[in-house]
């Protein structure tokens, strides 16, 4: 009788293991293990389940991390291309406006003032335009 009370925590853990395995369509014959009294088989199954769960968690983490990093690298490449386009276009526009205004540095002042206004607007709407979409992107990548 004393032996039965000692096995209750193991039986409870095994029951939880059994319920979890049923969700993944794996059949574990609980009653055979309990009737045979083979605690070694129980330990072996618990150990196998733990190792499998750990390995699955590692693989999921690697998959999510690679998905996020791939997305970020692709977007950084796109941002680099857009930045280069803006830089070259800004210099060209500055030279053109400077030619129209009579002195080249006037064109650079006008383009600089335009970028200053854009950066002030960007500062006030930073959360709405940048932080929220980036956090939503990361969350959607993690949950998918």
mmCIF file of N, CA and C in Angstrom:
data_model
loop_
_atom_site.group_PDB
_atom_site.id
_atom_site.type_symbol
_atom_site.label_atom_id
_atom_site.label_comp_id
_atom_site.label_asym_id
_atom_site.label_seq_id
_atom_site.Cartn_x
_atom_site.Cartn_y
_atom_site.Cartn_z
ATOM 1 N N UNK A 1 0.817 -1.192 0.000
ATOM 2 C CA UNK A 1 0.000 0.000 0.000
ATOM 3 C C UNK A 1 0.864 1.260 0.000
ATOM 4 N N UNK A 2 1.982 1.175 0.715
ATOM 5 C CA UNK A 2 2.866 2.323 0.790
ATOM 6 C C UNK A 2 3.476 2.631 -0.575
ATOM 7 N N UNK A 3 3.730 1.620 -1.379
ATOM 8 C CA UNK A 3 4.299 1.803 -2.711
ATOM 9 C C UNK A 3 3.355 2.591 -3.615
ATOM 10 N N UNK A 4 2.046 2.378 -3.487
ATOM 11 C CA UNK A 4 1.082 3.078 -4.325
ATOM 12 C C UNK A 4 1.133 4.585 -4.095
ATOM 13 N N UNK A 5 1.281 5.004 -2.855
ATOM 14 C CA UNK A 5 1.329 6.430 -2.537
ATOM 15 C C UNK A 5 2.596 7.086 -3.080
ATOM 16 N N UNK A 6 3.674 6.348 -3.137
ATOM 17 C CA UNK A 6 4.924 6.906 -3.649
ATOM 18 C C UNK A 6 4.860 7.141 -5.158
ATOM 19 N N UNK A 7 4.056 6.384 -5.857
ATOM 20 C CA UNK A 7 3.988 6.478 -7.316
ATOM 21 C C UNK A 7 2.989 7.518 -7.814
ATOM 22 N N UNK A 8 2.228 8.134 -6.930
ATOM 23 C CA UNK A 8 1.191 9.079 -7.362
ATOM 24 C C UNK A 8 1.775 10.257 -8.145
ATOM 25 N N UNK A 9 2.866 10.906 -7.702
ATOM 26 C CA UNK A 9 3.385 12.016 -8.518
ATOM 27 C C UNK A 9 3.813 11.567 -9.914
ATOM 28 N N UNK A 10 4.407 10.399 -10.007
ATOM 29 C CA UNK A 10 4.824 9.901 -11.319
ATOM 30 C C UNK A 10 3.618 9.583 -12.191
ATOM 31 N N UNK A 11 2.598 9.002 -11.573
ATOM 32 C CA UNK A 11 1.398 8.675 -12.337
ATOM 33 C C UNK A 11 0.703 9.938 -12.820
ATOM 34 N N UNK A 12 0.678 10.982 -11.990
ATOM 35 C CA UNK A 12 0.069 12.241 -12.401
ATOM 36 C C UNK A 12 0.838 12.843 -13.578
ATOM 37 N N UNK A 13 2.173 12.864 -13.466
ATOM 38 C CA UNK A 13 2.985 13.395 -14.556
ATOM 39 C C UNK A 13 2.776 12.573 -15.822
ATOM 40 N N UNK A 14 2.684 11.275 -15.662
ATOM 41 C CA UNK A 14 2.472 10.421 -16.824
ATOM 42 C C UNK A 14 1.093 10.662 -17.428
ATOM 43 N N UNK A 15 0.116 10.940 -16.597
ATOM 44 C CA UNK A 15 -1.227 11.235 -17.096
ATOM 45 C C UNK A 15 -1.203 12.537 -17.909
ATOM 46 N N UNK A 16 -0.505 13.553 -17.429
ATOM 47 C CA UNK A 16 -0.363 14.798 -18.180
ATOM 48 C C UNK A 16 0.354 14.530 -19.499
ATOM 49 N N UNK A 17 1.396 13.724 -19.440
ATOM 50 C CA UNK A 17 2.122 13.335 -20.643
ATOM 51 C C UNK A 17 1.191 12.633 -21.624
ATOM 52 N N UNK A 18 0.358 11.771 -21.124
ATOM 53 C CA UNK A 18 -0.593 11.042 -21.959
ATOM 54 C C UNK A 18 -1.581 12.001 -22.622
ATOM 55 N N UNK A 19 -2.098 12.958 -21.852
ATOM 56 C CA UNK A 19 -3.059 13.904 -22.415
ATOM 57 C C UNK A 19 -2.413 14.771 -23.489
ATOM 58 N N UNK A 20 -1.177 15.207 -23.252
ATOM 59 C CA UNK A 20 -0.486 16.010 -24.257
ATOM 60 C C UNK A 20 -0.198 15.196 -25.512
ATOM 61 N N UNK A 21 0.147 13.945 -25.338
ATOM 62 C CA UNK A 21 0.479 13.129 -26.498
ATOM 63 C C UNK A 21 -0.758 12.810 -27.329
ATOM 64 N N UNK A 22 -1.911 12.781 -26.697
ATOM 65 C CA UNK A 22 -3.136 12.519 -27.456
ATOM 66 C C UNK A 22 -3.434 13.663 -28.404
ATOM 67 N N UNK A 23 -3.046 14.883 -28.005
ATOM 68 C CA UNK A 23 -3.260 16.030 -28.877
ATOM 69 C C UNK A 23 -2.413 15.927 -30.135
ATOM 70 N N UNK A 24 -1.252 15.338 -30.019
ATOM 71 C CA UNK A 24 -0.373 15.222 -31.180
ATOM 72 C C UNK A 24 -0.555 13.894 -31.907
ATOM 73 N N UNK A 25 -1.636 13.218 -31.636
ATOM 74 C CA UNK A 25 -2.016 11.973 -32.315
ATOM 75 C C UNK A 25 -1.056 10.823 -32.021
ATOM 76 N N UNK A 26 -0.289 10.900 -30.953
ATOM 77 C CA UNK A 26 0.607 9.818 -30.573
ATOM 78 C C UNK A 26 -0.100 8.974 -29.537
ATOM 79 N N UNK A 27 -0.117 7.686 -29.743
ATOM 80 C CA UNK A 27 -0.786 6.785 -28.810
ATOM 81 C C UNK A 27 0.210 6.287 -27.776
ATOM 82 N N UNK A 28 -0.102 6.494 -26.522
ATOM 83 C CA UNK A 28 0.696 5.941 -25.437
ATOM 84 C C UNK A 28 -0.239 5.058 -24.627
ATOM 85 N N UNK A 29 0.161 3.844 -24.445
ATOM 86 C CA UNK A 29 -0.687 2.910 -23.727
ATOM 87 C C UNK A 29 -0.444 3.072 -22.230
ATOM 88 N N UNK A 30 -1.241 3.922 -21.612
ATOM 89 C CA UNK A 30 -1.077 4.261 -20.207
ATOM 90 C C UNK A 30 -1.389 3.089 -19.306
ATOM 91 N N UNK A 31 -2.464 2.408 -19.585
ATOM 92 C CA UNK A 31 -2.904 1.340 -18.684
ATOM 93 C C UNK A 31 -1.897 0.191 -18.650
ATOM 94 N N UNK A 32 -1.278 -0.134 -19.776
ATOM 95 C CA UNK A 32 -0.283 -1.209 -19.784
ATOM 96 C C UNK A 32 0.902 -0.864 -18.903
ATOM 97 N N UNK A 33 1.328 0.369 -18.975
ATOM 98 C CA UNK A 33 2.476 0.788 -18.174
ATOM 99 C C UNK A 33 2.133 0.762 -16.698
ATOM 100 N N UNK A 34 0.933 1.220 -16.350
ATOM 101 C CA UNK A 34 0.531 1.237 -14.941
ATOM 102 C C UNK A 34 0.358 -0.186 -14.425
ATOM 103 N N UNK A 35 -0.291 -1.059 -15.210
ATOM 104 C CA UNK A 35 -0.541 -2.432 -14.767
ATOM 105 C C UNK A 35 0.754 -3.226 -14.631
ATOM 106 N N UNK A 36 1.674 -2.998 -15.551
ATOM 107 C CA UNK A 36 2.909 -3.772 -15.490
ATOM 108 C C UNK A 36 3.822 -3.282 -14.376
ATOM 109 N N UNK A 37 3.592 -2.069 -13.904
ATOM 110 C CA UNK A 37 4.394 -1.540 -12.813
ATOM 111 C C UNK A 37 5.805 -1.203 -13.232
ATOM 112 N N UNK A 38 6.016 -1.039 -14.502
ATOM 113 C CA UNK A 38 7.356 -0.779 -15.008
ATOM 114 C C UNK A 38 7.659 0.716 -14.916
ATOM 115 N N UNK A 39 8.270 1.091 -13.830
ATOM 116 C CA UNK A 39 8.644 2.486 -13.635
ATOM 117 C C UNK A 39 9.774 2.868 -14.587
ATOM 118 N N UNK A 40 10.621 1.902 -14.928
ATOM 119 C CA UNK A 40 11.709 2.194 -15.862
ATOM 120 C C UNK A 40 11.168 2.619 -17.223
ATOM 121 N N UNK A 41 10.125 1.940 -17.670
ATOM 122 C CA UNK A 41 9.515 2.314 -18.947
ATOM 123 C C UNK A 41 8.902 3.705 -18.846
ATOM 124 N N UNK A 42 8.324 3.988 -17.677
ATOM 125 C CA UNK A 42 7.740 5.306 -17.455
ATOM 126 C C UNK A 42 8.816 6.384 -17.508
ATOM 127 N N UNK A 43 9.930 6.163 -16.830
ATOM 128 C CA UNK A 43 11.034 7.116 -16.856
ATOM 129 C C UNK A 43 11.563 7.291 -18.275
ATOM 130 N N UNK A 44 11.661 6.200 -18.995
ATOM 131 C CA UNK A 44 12.175 6.258 -20.361
ATOM 132 C C UNK A 44 11.258 7.083 -21.257
ATOM 133 N N UNK A 45 9.959 6.881 -21.105
ATOM 134 C CA UNK A 45 9.014 7.644 -21.922
ATOM 135 C C UNK A 45 9.013 9.121 -21.541
ATOM 136 N N UNK A 46 9.126 9.392 -20.251
ATOM 137 C CA UNK A 46 9.181 10.784 -19.808
ATOM 138 C C UNK A 46 10.441 11.452 -20.348
ATOM 139 N N UNK A 47 11.549 10.749 -20.286
ATOM 140 C CA UNK A 47 12.808 11.294 -20.787
ATOM 141 C C UNK A 47 12.737 11.529 -22.293
ATOM 142 N N UNK A 48 12.169 10.581 -23.019
ATOM 143 C CA UNK A 48 12.025 10.728 -24.469
ATOM 144 C C UNK A 48 11.123 11.904 -24.805
ATOM 145 N N UNK A 49 10.026 12.026 -24.066
ATOM 146 C CA UNK A 49 9.106 13.138 -24.293
ATOM 147 C C UNK A 49 9.796 14.472 -24.021
ATOM 148 N N UNK A 50 10.547 14.547 -22.934
ATOM 149 C CA UNK A 50 11.255 15.783 -22.601
ATOM 150 C C UNK A 50 12.277 16.160 -23.658
ATOM 151 N N UNK A 51 13.050 15.180 -24.125
ATOM 152 C CA UNK A 51 14.056 15.453 -25.157
ATOM 153 C C UNK A 51 13.401 15.889 -26.466
ATOM 154 N N UNK A 52 12.308 15.217 -26.819
ATOM 155 C CA UNK A 52 11.611 15.563 -28.052
ATOM 156 C C UNK A 52 11.027 16.968 -27.967
ATOM 157 N N UNK A 53 10.440 17.303 -26.816
ATOM 158 C CA UNK A 53 9.875 18.636 -26.628
ATOM 159 C C UNK A 53 10.957 19.702 -26.695
ATOM 160 N N UNK A 54 12.094 19.446 -26.086
ATOM 161 C CA UNK A 54 13.209 20.392 -26.125
ATOM 162 C C UNK A 54 13.718 20.575 -27.553
ATOM 163 N N UNK A 55 13.862 19.486 -28.276
ATOM 164 C CA UNK A 55 14.336 19.562 -29.662
ATOM 165 C C UNK A 55 13.346 20.330 -30.533
ATOM 166 N N UNK A 56 12.051 20.091 -30.327
ATOM 167 C CA UNK A 56 11.031 20.807 -31.082
ATOM 168 C C UNK A 56 11.074 22.299 -30.771
ATOM 169 N N UNK A 57 11.262 22.645 -29.507
ATOM 170 C CA UNK A 57 11.362 24.059 -29.126
ATOM 171 C C UNK A 57 12.569 24.716 -29.782
ATOM 172 N N UNK A 58 13.692 24.010 -29.814
ATOM 173 C CA UNK A 58 14.887 24.553 -30.464
ATOM 174 C C UNK A 58 14.638 24.794 -31.949
ATOM 175 N N UNK A 59 14.018 23.823 -32.606
ATOM 176 C CA UNK A 59 13.765 23.961 -34.040
ATOM 177 C C UNK A 59 12.789 25.095 -34.333
ATOM 178 N N UNK A 60 11.767 25.248 -33.494
ATOM 179 C CA UNK A 60 10.826 26.354 -33.680
ATOM 180 C C UNK A 60 11.525 27.694 -33.492
ATOM 181 N N UNK A 61 12.399 27.777 -32.493
ATOM 182 C CA UNK A 61 13.135 29.016 -32.246
ATOM 183 C C UNK A 61 14.037 29.359 -33.423
ATOM 184 N N UNK A 62 14.719 28.374 -33.964
ATOM 185 C CA UNK A 62 15.586 28.606 -35.124
ATOM 186 C C UNK A 62 14.759 29.052 -36.325
ATOM 187 N N UNK A 63 13.611 28.435 -36.534
ATOM 188 C CA UNK A 63 12.763 28.802 -37.668
ATOM 189 C C UNK A 63 12.263 30.239 -37.540
ATOM 190 N N UNK A 64 11.810 30.607 -36.355
ATOM 191 C CA UNK A 64 11.306 31.963 -36.142
ATOM 192 C C UNK A 64 12.427 32.982 -36.295
ATOM 193 N N UNK A 65 13.588 32.685 -35.720
ATOM 194 C CA UNK A 65 14.717 33.610 -35.799
ATOM 195 C C UNK A 65 15.171 33.803 -37.241
ATOM 196 N N UNK A 66 15.257 32.719 -37.989
ATOM 197 C CA UNK A 66 15.688 32.850 -39.383
ATOM 198 C C UNK A 66 14.662 33.615 -40.210
ATOM 199 N N UNK A 67 13.392 33.425 -39.922
ATOM 200 C CA UNK A 67 12.344 34.144 -40.638
ATOM 201 C C UNK A 67 12.435 35.646 -40.365
ATOM 202 N N UNK A 68 12.634 36.004 -39.093
ATOM 203 C CA UNK A 68 12.736 37.414 -38.724
ATOM 204 C C UNK A 68 13.992 38.035 -39.331
ATOM 205 N N UNK A 69 15.116 37.341 -39.237
ATOM 206 C CA UNK A 69 16.368 37.886 -39.766
ATOM 207 C C UNK A 69 16.304 38.048 -41.287
ATOM 208 N N UNK A 70 15.689 37.105 -41.973
ATOM 209 C CA UNK A 70 15.553 37.210 -43.425
ATOM 210 C C UNK A 70 14.723 38.428 -43.799
ATOM 211 N N UNK A 71 13.629 38.624 -43.083
ATOM 212 C CA UNK A 71 12.775 39.777 -43.350
ATOM 213 C C UNK A 71 13.519 41.079 -43.083
ATOM 214 N N UNK A 72 14.241 41.134 -41.963
ATOM 215 C CA UNK A 72 14.973 42.358 -41.625
ATOM 216 C C UNK A 72 16.086 42.654 -42.627
ATOM 217 N N UNK A 73 16.818 41.642 -43.051
ATOM 218 C CA UNK A 73 17.899 41.857 -44.020
ATOM 219 C C UNK A 73 17.326 42.336 -45.353
ATOM 220 N N UNK A 74 16.215 41.751 -45.780
ATOM 221 C CA UNK A 74 15.599 42.169 -47.037
ATOM 222 C C UNK A 74 15.129 43.622 -46.951
ATOM 223 N N UNK A 75 14.537 43.970 -45.829
ATOM 224 C CA UNK A 75 14.064 45.354 -45.676
ATOM 225 C C UNK A 75 15.226 46.336 -45.538
ATOM 226 N N UNK A 76 16.295 45.914 -44.900
ATOM 227 C CA UNK A 76 17.468 46.795 -44.797
ATOM 228 C C UNK A 76 18.079 47.037 -46.173
ATOM 229 N N UNK A 77 18.122 46.014 -46.999
ATOM 230 C CA UNK A 77 18.623 46.178 -48.362
ATOM 231 C C UNK A 77 17.765 47.149 -49.153
ATOM 232 N N UNK A 78 16.462 47.032 -49.002
ATOM 233 C CA UNK A 78 15.547 47.947 -49.676
ATOM 234 C C UNK A 78 15.744 49.375 -49.170
ATOM 235 N N UNK A 79 15.904 49.522 -47.862
ATOM 236 C CA UNK A 79 16.122 50.856 -47.288
ATOM 237 C C UNK A 79 17.444 51.459 -47.778
ATOM 238 N N UNK A 80 18.458 50.633 -47.946
ATOM 239 C CA UNK A 80 19.737 51.116 -48.468
ATOM 240 C C UNK A 80 19.572 51.639 -49.893
ATOM 241 N N UNK A 81 18.836 50.909 -50.707
ATOM 242 C CA UNK A 81 18.609 51.344 -52.088
ATOM 243 C C UNK A 81 17.808 52.649 -52.133
ATOM 244 N N UNK A 82 16.785 52.744 -51.298
ATOM 245 C CA UNK A 82 15.976 53.967 -51.250
ATOM 246 C C UNK A 82 16.831 55.138 -50.768
ATOM 247 N N UNK A 83 17.690 54.896 -49.776
ATOM 248 C CA UNK A 83 18.564 55.959 -49.259
ATOM 249 C C UNK A 83 19.528 56.453 -50.334
ATOM 250 N N UNK A 84 20.093 55.539 -51.077
ATOM 251 C CA UNK A 84 21.008 55.937 -52.153
ATOM 252 C C UNK A 84 20.267 56.747 -53.224
ATOM 253 N N UNK A 85 19.059 56.326 -53.556
ATOM 254 C CA UNK A 85 18.252 57.065 -54.525
ATOM 255 C C UNK A 85 17.968 58.474 -54.022
ATOM 256 N N UNK A 86 17.576 58.581 -52.740
ATOM 257 C CA UNK A 86 17.286 59.898 -52.177
ATOM 258 C C UNK A 86 18.528 60.787 -52.136
ATOM 259 N N UNK A 87 19.666 60.212 -51.820
ATOM 260 C CA UNK A 87 20.901 60.994 -51.762
ATOM 261 C C UNK A 87 21.254 61.573 -53.134
ATOM 262 N N UNK A 88 21.253 60.733 -54.130
ATOM 263 C CA UNK A 88 21.604 61.191 -55.478
ATOM 264 C C UNK A 88 20.557 62.177 -56.002
ATOM 265 N N UNK A 89 19.287 61.888 -55.748
ATOM 266 C CA UNK A 89 18.217 62.790 -56.190
ATOM 267 C C UNK A 89 18.297 64.132 -55.475
ATOM 268 N N UNK A 90 18.645 64.111 -54.198
ATOM 269 C CA UNK A 90 18.758 65.358 -53.432
ATOM 270 C C UNK A 90 19.887 66.237 -53.960
ATOM 271 N N UNK A 91 21.002 65.627 -54.261
ATOM 272 C CA UNK A 91 22.122 66.401 -54.813
ATOM 273 C C UNK A 91 21.729 66.986 -56.166
ATOM 274 N N UNK A 92 21.103 66.179 -56.994
ATOM 275 C CA UNK A 92 20.669 66.666 -58.309
ATOM 276 C C UNK A 92 19.647 67.780 -58.188
ATOM 277 N N UNK A 93 18.675 67.617 -57.302
ATOM 278 C CA UNK A 93 17.654 68.650 -57.102
ATOM 279 C C UNK A 93 18.280 69.921 -56.528
ATOM 280 N N UNK A 94 19.225 69.761 -55.609
ATOM 281 C CA UNK A 94 19.899 70.930 -55.026
ATOM 282 C C UNK A 94 20.660 71.709 -56.094
ATOM 283 N N UNK A 95 21.361 71.000 -56.939
ATOM 284 C CA UNK A 95 22.100 71.670 -58.017
ATOM 285 C C UNK A 95 21.148 72.363 -58.996
ATOM 286 N N UNK A 96 20.044 71.699 -59.312
ATOM 287 C CA UNK A 96 19.064 72.287 -60.231
ATOM 288 C C UNK A 96 18.428 73.538 -59.624
ATOM 289 N N UNK A 97 17.989 73.444 -58.351
ATOM 290 C CA UNK A 97 17.378 74.606 -57.702
ATOM 291 C C UNK A 97 18.390 75.736 -57.527
ATOM 292 N N UNK A 98 19.622 75.382 -57.206
ATOM 293 C CA UNK A 98 20.665 76.401 -57.092
ATOM 294 C C UNK A 98 20.911 77.115 -58.404
ATOM 295 N N UNK A 99 20.827 76.374 -59.497
ATOM 296 C CA UNK A 99 20.992 76.983 -60.816
ATOM 297 C C UNK A 99 19.833 77.929 -61.114
ATOM 298 N N UNK A 100 18.607 77.524 -60.726
ATOM 299 C CA UNK A 100 17.437 78.382 -60.944
ATOM 300 C C UNK A 100 17.476 79.633 -60.069
ATOM 301 N N UNK A 101 17.961 79.491 -58.832
ATOM 302 C CA UNK A 101 17.980 80.617 -57.896
ATOM 303 C C UNK A 101 19.203 81.522 -58.077
ATOM 304 N N UNK A 102 20.147 81.122 -58.840
ATOM 305 C CA UNK A 102 21.290 81.979 -59.131
ATOM 306 C C UNK A 102 22.564 81.567 -58.419
ATOM 307 N N UNK A 103 22.482 80.951 -57.281
ATOM 308 C CA UNK A 103 23.669 80.503 -56.549
ATOM 309 C C UNK A 103 23.439 79.057 -56.120
ATOM 310 N N UNK A 104 24.447 78.224 -56.273
ATOM 311 C CA UNK A 104 24.292 76.791 -56.000
ATOM 312 C C UNK A 104 23.924 76.506 -54.551
ATOM 313 N N UNK A 105 24.497 77.227 -53.605
ATOM 314 C CA UNK A 105 24.227 76.907 -52.202
ATOM 315 C C UNK A 105 22.790 77.220 -51.805
ATOM 316 N N UNK A 106 22.076 78.102 -52.537
ATOM 317 C CA UNK A 106 20.656 78.329 -52.251
ATOM 318 C C UNK A 106 19.855 77.035 -52.465
ATOM 319 N N UNK A 107 20.197 76.312 -53.483
ATOM 320 C CA UNK A 107 19.515 75.042 -53.747
ATOM 321 C C UNK A 107 19.721 74.048 -52.616
ATOM 322 N N UNK A 108 20.933 73.992 -52.078
ATOM 323 C CA UNK A 108 21.192 73.089 -50.953
ATOM 324 C C UNK A 108 20.442 73.532 -49.700
ATOM 325 N N UNK A 109 20.326 74.861 -49.489
ATOM 326 C CA UNK A 109 19.552 75.354 -48.347
ATOM 327 C C UNK A 109 18.075 74.974 -48.471
ATOM 328 N N UNK A 110 17.530 75.107 -49.674
ATOM 329 C CA UNK A 110 16.115 74.777 -49.888
ATOM 330 C C UNK A 110 15.873 73.283 -49.644
ATOM 331 N N UNK A 111 16.707 72.439 -50.188
ATOM 332 C CA UNK A 111 16.553 70.991 -49.996
ATOM 333 C C UNK A 111 16.781 70.624 -48.528
ATOM 334 N N UNK A 112 17.747 71.265 -47.876
ATOM 335 C CA UNK A 112 17.981 71.026 -46.447
ATOM 336 C C UNK A 112 16.779 71.420 -45.605
ATOM 337 N N UNK A 113 16.156 72.569 -45.933
ATOM 338 C CA UNK A 113 14.958 73.001 -45.204
ATOM 339 C C UNK A 113 13.810 72.012 -45.426
ATOM 340 N N UNK A 114 13.699 71.507 -46.649
ATOM 341 C CA UNK A 114 12.656 70.514 -46.933
ATOM 342 C C UNK A 114 12.856 69.261 -46.081
ATOM 343 N N UNK A 115 14.084 68.764 -46.007
ATOM 344 C CA UNK A 115 14.359 67.579 -45.183
ATOM 345 C C UNK A 115 14.165 67.864 -43.697
ATOM 346 N N UNK A 116 14.445 69.092 -43.271
ATOM 347 C CA UNK A 116 14.207 69.461 -41.878
ATOM 348 C C UNK A 116 12.717 69.396 -41.558
ATOM 349 N N UNK A 117 11.871 69.915 -42.444
ATOM 350 C CA UNK A 117 10.416 69.846 -42.229
ATOM 351 C C UNK A 117 9.929 68.395 -42.222
ATOM 352 N N UNK A 118 10.444 67.601 -43.126
ATOM 353 C CA UNK A 118 10.073 66.181 -43.173
ATOM 354 C C UNK A 118 10.480 65.480 -41.881
ATOM 355 N N UNK A 119 11.666 65.791 -41.362
ATOM 356 C CA UNK A 119 12.113 65.136 -40.126
ATOM 357 C C UNK A 119 11.290 65.575 -38.922
ATOM 358 N N UNK A 120 10.813 66.814 -38.878
ATOM 359 C CA UNK A 120 9.929 67.250 -37.785
ATOM 360 C C UNK A 120 8.610 66.493 -37.854
ATOM 361 N N UNK A 121 8.039 66.375 -39.035
ATOM 362 C CA UNK A 121 6.793 65.609 -39.192
ATOM 363 C C UNK A 121 7.020 64.150 -38.818
ATOM 364 N N UNK A 122 8.127 63.597 -39.255
ATOM 365 C CA UNK A 122 8.462 62.208 -38.948
ATOM 366 C C UNK A 122 8.614 61.994 -37.447
ATOM 367 N N UNK A 123 9.196 62.970 -36.750
ATOM 368 C CA UNK A 123 9.383 62.866 -35.300
ATOM 369 C C UNK A 123 8.040 62.761 -34.575
ATOM 370 N N UNK A 124 7.060 63.559 -34.995
ATOM 371 C CA UNK A 124 5.771 63.549 -34.309
ATOM 372 C C UNK A 124 4.939 62.311 -34.630
ATOM 373 N N UNK A 125 5.137 61.724 -35.789
ATOM 374 C CA UNK A 125 4.361 60.550 -36.169
ATOM 375 C C UNK A 125 5.192 59.270 -36.156
ATOM 376 N N UNK A 126 6.323 59.296 -35.443
ATOM 377 C CA UNK A 126 7.231 58.150 -35.409
ATOM 378 C C UNK A 126 6.534 56.891 -34.909
ATOM 379 N N UNK A 127 5.795 57.004 -33.810
ATOM 380 C CA UNK A 127 5.151 55.819 -33.233
ATOM 381 C C UNK A 127 4.126 55.226 -34.196
ATOM 382 N N UNK A 128 3.336 56.088 -34.803
ATOM 383 C CA UNK A 128 2.266 55.610 -35.681
ATOM 384 C C UNK A 128 2.813 55.015 -36.981
ATOM 385 N N UNK A 129 3.866 55.606 -37.537
ATOM 386 C CA UNK A 129 4.358 55.200 -38.850
ATOM 387 C C UNK A 129 5.467 54.164 -38.808
ATOM 388 N N UNK A 130 6.237 54.125 -37.716
ATOM 389 C CA UNK A 130 7.404 53.243 -37.702
ATOM 390 C C UNK A 130 7.323 52.199 -36.598
ATOM 391 N N UNK A 131 7.210 52.633 -35.348
ATOM 392 C CA UNK A 131 7.281 51.693 -34.230
ATOM 393 C C UNK A 131 6.150 50.673 -34.263
ATOM 394 N N UNK A 132 4.937 51.141 -34.507
ATOM 395 C CA UNK A 132 3.796 50.227 -34.521
ATOM 396 C C UNK A 132 3.889 49.200 -35.654
ATOM 397 N N UNK A 133 4.146 49.610 -36.907
ATOM 398 C CA UNK A 133 4.266 48.602 -37.971
ATOM 399 C C UNK A 133 5.421 47.622 -37.767
ATOM 400 N N UNK A 134 6.554 48.114 -37.246
ATOM 401 C CA UNK A 134 7.691 47.214 -37.027
ATOM 402 C C UNK A 134 7.369 46.206 -35.937
ATOM 403 N N UNK A 135 6.752 46.668 -34.842
ATOM 404 C CA UNK A 135 6.391 45.720 -33.781
ATOM 405 C C UNK A 135 5.331 44.741 -34.273
ATOM 406 N N UNK A 136 4.379 45.209 -35.066
ATOM 407 C CA UNK A 136 3.376 44.297 -35.627
ATOM 408 C C UNK A 136 4.015 43.281 -36.562
ATOM 409 N N UNK A 137 5.005 43.710 -37.332
ATOM 410 C CA UNK A 137 5.713 42.791 -38.224
ATOM 411 C C UNK A 137 6.432 41.707 -37.429
ATOM 412 N N UNK A 138 7.145 42.115 -36.389
ATOM 413 C CA UNK A 138 7.868 41.136 -35.574
ATOM 414 C C UNK A 138 6.913 40.171 -34.888
ATOM 415 N N UNK A 139 5.815 40.691 -34.344
ATOM 416 C CA UNK A 139 4.844 39.825 -33.670
ATOM 417 C C UNK A 139 4.218 38.854 -34.661
ATOM 418 N N UNK A 140 3.865 39.342 -35.845
ATOM 419 C CA UNK A 140 3.265 38.437 -36.834
ATOM 420 C C UNK A 140 4.264 37.380 -37.292
ATOM 421 N N UNK A 141 5.544 37.737 -37.396
ATOM 422 C CA UNK A 141 6.560 36.757 -37.773
ATOM 423 C C UNK A 141 6.733 35.699 -36.690
ATOM 424 N N UNK A 142 6.664 36.120 -35.443
ATOM 425 C CA UNK A 142 6.836 35.173 -34.339
ATOM 426 C C UNK A 142 5.640 34.243 -34.225
ATOM 427 N N UNK A 143 4.432 34.773 -34.392
ATOM 428 C CA UNK A 143 3.235 33.961 -34.186
ATOM 429 C C UNK A 143 2.872 33.093 -35.378
ATOM 430 N N UNK A 144 3.387 33.395 -36.556
ATOM 431 C CA UNK A 144 3.043 32.566 -37.729
ATOM 432 C C UNK A 144 3.848 31.312 -37.781
#
